[in-house]
N, CA, C and O atoms as a DFTB+ gen file, in Angstrom:
304 C
 N C O
     1  1      87.018     136.417      47.397
     2  2      88.112     137.375      47.394
     3  2      89.409     136.659      47.754
     4  3      89.441     135.867      48.697
     5  1      90.460     136.929      47.020
     6  2      91.760     136.332      47.265
     7  2      92.501     137.135      48.323
     8  3      92.559     138.363      48.266
     9  1      93.060     136.428      49.278
    10  2      93.846     137.079      50.322
    11  2      95.252     137.324      49.781
    12  3      95.904     136.388      49.319
    13  1      95.725     138.564      49.833
    14  2      97.089     138.814      49.353
    15  2      98.127     138.154      50.254
    16  3      97.955     138.076      51.470
    17  1      99.195     137.684      49.641
    18  2     100.299     137.071      50.379
    19  2     101.511     137.982      50.238
    20  3     101.921     138.323      49.129
    21  1     102.074     138.367      51.370
    22  2     103.267     139.203      51.385
    23  2     104.435     138.303      51.769
    24  3     104.385     137.616      52.790
    25  1     105.485     138.306      50.953
    26  2     106.670     137.488      51.214
    27  2     107.846     138.426      51.458
    28  3     108.558     138.786      50.520
    29  1     108.056     138.823      52.714
    30  2     109.104     139.802      53.004
    31  2     110.508     139.238      52.858
    32  3     110.761     138.061      53.113
    33  1     111.410     140.112      52.441
    34  2     112.838     139.809      52.399
    35  2     113.480     140.755      53.392
    36  3     113.387     141.973      53.234
    37  1     114.130     140.217      54.413
    38  2     114.656     141.020      55.511
    39  2     116.148     140.753      55.722
    40  3     116.696     139.780      55.205
    41  1     116.793     141.636      56.492
    42  2     118.234     141.499      56.745
    43  2     118.562     140.704      57.997
    44  3     119.452     139.855      57.957
    45  1     117.883     140.945      59.098
    46  2     118.328     140.373      60.361
    47  2     117.281     139.589      61.121
    48  3     116.115     139.543      60.731
    49  1     117.718     138.962      62.231
    50  2     116.839     138.156      63.074
    51  2     115.689     138.975      63.646
    52  3     114.552     138.506      63.678
    53  1     115.970     140.180      64.092
    54  2     114.934     141.023      64.674
    55  2     113.839     141.355      63.683
    56  3     112.663     141.423      64.040
    57  1     114.232     141.561      62.435
    58  2     113.246     141.859      61.398
    59  2     112.376     140.647      61.095
    60  3     111.198     140.795      60.770
    61  1     112.943     139.455      61.198
    62  2     112.172     138.237      60.958
    63  2     111.009     138.169      61.937
    64  3     109.886     137.842      61.553
    65  1     111.274     138.475      63.185
    66  2     110.216     138.391      64.196
    67  2     109.257     139.578      64.134
    68  3     108.090     139.434      64.496
    69  1     109.709     140.725      63.693
    70  2     108.879     141.934      63.711
    71  2     108.041     142.130      62.451
    72  3     106.976     142.743      62.519
    73  1     108.489     141.631      61.320
    74  2     107.848     141.982      60.054
    75  2     106.412     141.471      59.957
    76  3     105.560     142.155      59.389
    77  1     106.127     140.303      60.488
    78  2     104.756     139.768      60.442
    79  2     103.782     140.698      61.166
    80  3     102.716     141.023      60.643
    81  1     104.155     141.117      62.364
    82  2     103.306     142.033      63.142
    83  2     103.145     143.366      62.428
    84  3     102.043     143.910      62.369
    85  1     104.222     143.888      61.892
    86  2     104.183     145.168      61.194
    87  2     103.250     145.118      59.975
    88  3     102.414     146.004      59.796
    89  1     103.392     144.097      59.152
    90  2     102.556     143.990      57.954
    91  2     101.097     143.755      58.332
    92  3     100.200     144.305      57.693
    93  1     100.850     142.953      59.351
    94  2      99.486     142.712      59.811
    95  2      98.831     144.005      60.280
    96  3      97.671     144.265      59.960
    97  1      99.559     144.808      61.030
    98  2      99.014     146.090      61.503
    99  2      98.738     147.052      60.349
   100  3      97.708     147.727      60.335
   101  1      99.650     147.117      59.385
   102  2      99.447     147.999      58.228
   103  2      98.214     147.557      57.448
   104  3      97.401     148.394      57.054
   105  1      98.066     146.257      57.220
   106  2      96.906     145.744      56.487
   107  2      95.609     146.060      57.230
   108  3      94.614     146.427      56.606
   109  1      95.610     145.920      58.555
   110  2      94.415     146.203      59.346
   111  2      94.025     147.677      59.264
   112  3      92.839     148.007      59.269
   113  1      95.005     148.552      59.191
   114  2      94.729     149.986      59.066
   115  2      94.162     150.329      57.694
   116  3      93.485     151.344      57.535
   117  1      94.435     149.490      56.710
   118  2      93.954     149.716      55.353
   119  2      92.562     149.100      55.215
   120  3      92.405     148.010      54.664
   121  1      91.574     149.799      55.715
   122  2      90.167     149.384      55.650
   123  2      89.916     148.009      56.262
   124  3      89.049     147.272      55.792
   125  1      90.654     147.665      57.291
   126  2      90.456     146.383      57.958
   127  2      90.829     145.191      57.107
   128  3      90.324     144.090      57.326
   129  1      91.698     145.391      56.149
   130  2      92.106     144.313      55.240
   131  2      92.964     143.287      55.971
   132  3      93.479     143.554      57.057
   133  1      93.109     142.122      55.369
   134  2      93.943     141.062      55.914
   135  2      94.940     140.644      54.846
   136  3      94.591     140.540      53.670
   137  1      96.159     140.408      55.247
   138  2      97.186     139.901      54.340
   139  2      97.892     138.742      55.015
   140  3      98.261     138.825      56.187
   141  1      98.077     137.673      54.281
   142  2      98.851     136.547      54.804
   143  2     100.321     136.885      54.642
   144  3     100.743     137.363      53.589
   145  1     101.102     136.637      55.690
   146  2     102.536     136.943      55.652
   147  2     103.304     135.628      55.626
   148  3     103.259     134.848      56.578
   149  1     104.009     135.394      54.521
   150  2     104.809     134.182      54.378
   151  2     106.057     134.275      55.264
   152  3     106.403     135.349      55.755
   153  1     106.710     133.157      55.454
   154  2     107.952     133.132      56.230
   155  2     108.956     134.091      55.599
   156  3     109.243     133.975      54.407
   157  1     109.496     135.033      56.368
   158  2     110.474     135.978      55.814
   159  2     111.734     135.271      55.311
   160  3     112.168     134.265      55.872
   161  1     112.300     135.813      54.260
   162  2     113.537     135.302      53.679
   163  2     114.663     136.216      54.139
   164  3     114.615     137.424      53.906
   165  1     115.676     135.650      54.792
   166  2     116.799     136.456      55.279
   167  2     117.868     136.583      54.217
   168  3     118.283     135.602      53.599
   169  1     118.305     137.824      54.018
   170  2     119.356     138.127      53.066
   171  2     120.230     139.187      53.715
   172  3     119.736     140.260      54.061
   173  1     121.520     138.913      53.889
   174  2     122.365     139.874      54.600
   175  2     122.482     141.191      53.828
   176  3     122.222     141.244      52.626
   177  1     122.871     142.234      54.528
   178  2     122.868     143.584      53.954
   179  2     123.786     143.716      52.740
   180  3     123.481     144.473      51.819
   181  1     124.895     142.997      52.726
   182  2     125.795     143.051      51.577
   183  2     125.131     142.529      50.313
   184  3     125.259     143.121      49.242
   185  1     124.418     141.411      50.448
   186  2     123.717     140.839      49.300
   187  2     122.481     141.655      48.940
   188  3     122.092     141.722      47.775
   189  1     121.870     142.271      49.939
   190  2     120.670     143.078      49.702
   191  2     120.970     144.235      48.748
   192  3     120.091     144.671      48.004
   193  1     122.194     144.724      48.769
   194  2     122.583     145.867      47.938
   195  2     122.973     145.473      46.517
   196  3     123.154     146.339      45.661
   197  1     123.103     144.177      46.261
   198  2     123.489     143.699      44.929
   199  2     122.228     143.306      44.166
   200  3     121.510     142.400      44.589
   201  1     121.950     143.973      43.049
   202  2     120.723     143.678      42.306
   203  2     120.562     142.202      41.934
   204  3     119.454     141.670      41.989
   205  1     121.653     141.540      41.558
   206  2     121.556     140.126      41.180
   207  2     121.130     139.257      42.358
   208  3     120.284     138.375      42.208
   209  1     121.711     139.503      43.522
   210  2     121.385     138.718      44.715
   211  2     119.962     138.980      45.172
   212  3     119.247     138.048      45.541
   213  1     119.545     140.231      45.151
   214  2     118.177     140.569      45.530
   215  2     117.198     139.941      44.533
   216  3     116.140     139.449      44.926
   217  1     117.546     139.959      43.258
   218  2     116.712     139.323      42.236
   219  2     116.550     137.836      42.474
   220  3     115.462     137.290      42.286
   221  1     117.622     137.176      42.885
   222  2     117.548     135.743      43.200
   223  2     116.573     135.493      44.348
   224  3     115.774     134.557      44.303
   225  1     116.646     136.332      45.367
   226  2     115.747     136.184      46.514
   227  2     114.290     136.383      46.097
   228  3     113.407     135.650      46.542
   229  1     114.047     137.363      45.252
   230  2     112.682     137.613      44.778
   231  2     112.176     136.428      43.967
   232  3     111.045     135.982      44.161
   233  1     112.997     135.918      43.068
   234  2     112.588     134.760      42.262
   235  2     112.349     133.533      43.145
   236  3     111.414     132.769      42.908
   237  1     113.184     133.349      44.149
   238  2     113.020     132.226      45.065
   239  2     111.684     132.312      45.794
   240  3     110.972     131.315      45.910
   241  1     111.346     133.491      46.281
   242  2     110.091     133.673      47.020
   243  2     108.879     133.579      46.106
   244  3     107.785     133.266      46.576
   245  1     109.043     133.844      44.814
   246  2     107.916     133.789      43.873
   247  2     107.655     132.376      43.357
   248  3     106.670     132.149      42.655
   249  1     108.522     131.429      43.694
   250  2     108.382     130.046      43.256
   251  2     107.605     129.270      44.313
   252  3     107.928     129.358      45.497
   253  1     106.576     128.502      43.905
   254  2     105.803     127.739      44.890
   255  2     106.685     126.728      45.629
   256  3     107.551     126.097      45.022
   257  1     106.473     126.581      46.893
   258  2     107.229     125.654      47.731
   259  2     106.473     124.345      47.878
   260  3     105.249     124.316      47.747
   261  1     107.169     123.295      48.139
   262  2     106.554     121.989      48.380
   263  2     105.763     121.976      49.685
   264  3     104.842     121.176      49.850
   265  1     106.126     122.868      50.616
   266  2     105.517     122.861      51.946
   267  2     104.067     123.315      51.955
   268  3     103.437     123.354      53.012
   269  1     103.528     123.663      50.782
   270  2     102.151     124.114      50.733
   271  2     102.007     125.615      50.897
   272  3     100.892     126.136      50.902
   273  1     103.125     126.314      51.030
   274  2     103.076     127.765      51.130
   275  2     102.512     128.314      49.826
   276  3     102.880     127.835      48.754
   277  1     101.629     129.308      49.892
   278  2     101.023     129.809      48.662
   279  2     102.026     130.477      47.740
   280  3     103.050     130.996      48.185
   281  1     101.718     130.460      46.449
   282  2     102.557     131.133      45.459
   283  2     102.448     132.633      45.682
   284  3     101.366     133.159      45.945
   285  1     103.567     133.303      45.575
   286  2     103.625     134.732      45.797
   287  2     103.887     135.418      44.459
   288  3     104.849     135.090      43.766
   289  1     103.032     136.367      44.100
   290  2     103.306     137.161      42.907
   291  2     103.806     138.507      43.390
   292  3     103.412     138.967      44.462
   293  1     104.658     139.135      42.626
   294  2     105.233     140.401      43.080
   295  2     105.064     141.459      42.021
   296  3     105.030     141.184      40.822
   297  1     104.960     142.671      42.502
   298  2     104.815     143.829      41.642
   299  2     105.815     144.886      42.080
   300  3     106.132     145.005      43.264
   301  1     106.302     145.640      41.127
   302  2     107.229     146.735      41.445
   303  2     106.498     148.040      41.301
   304  3     107.081     149.102      41.520
């Protein structure tokens, strides 16, 4: 079974630290499932509201990194 990878895009520092715990808890509530949470990508609120900027962030997170981070596929 493949472990899903969640690559969050967040606005602020507090969300960076909180999102991993939040996603882990949600996954655990879903039939005890596990999800790997990639390093969150920070995007300020002004850019978050612009479709082009948000699209760039999504494409960036969907591209495999040299650091060995798993490839992230996304669905809408």
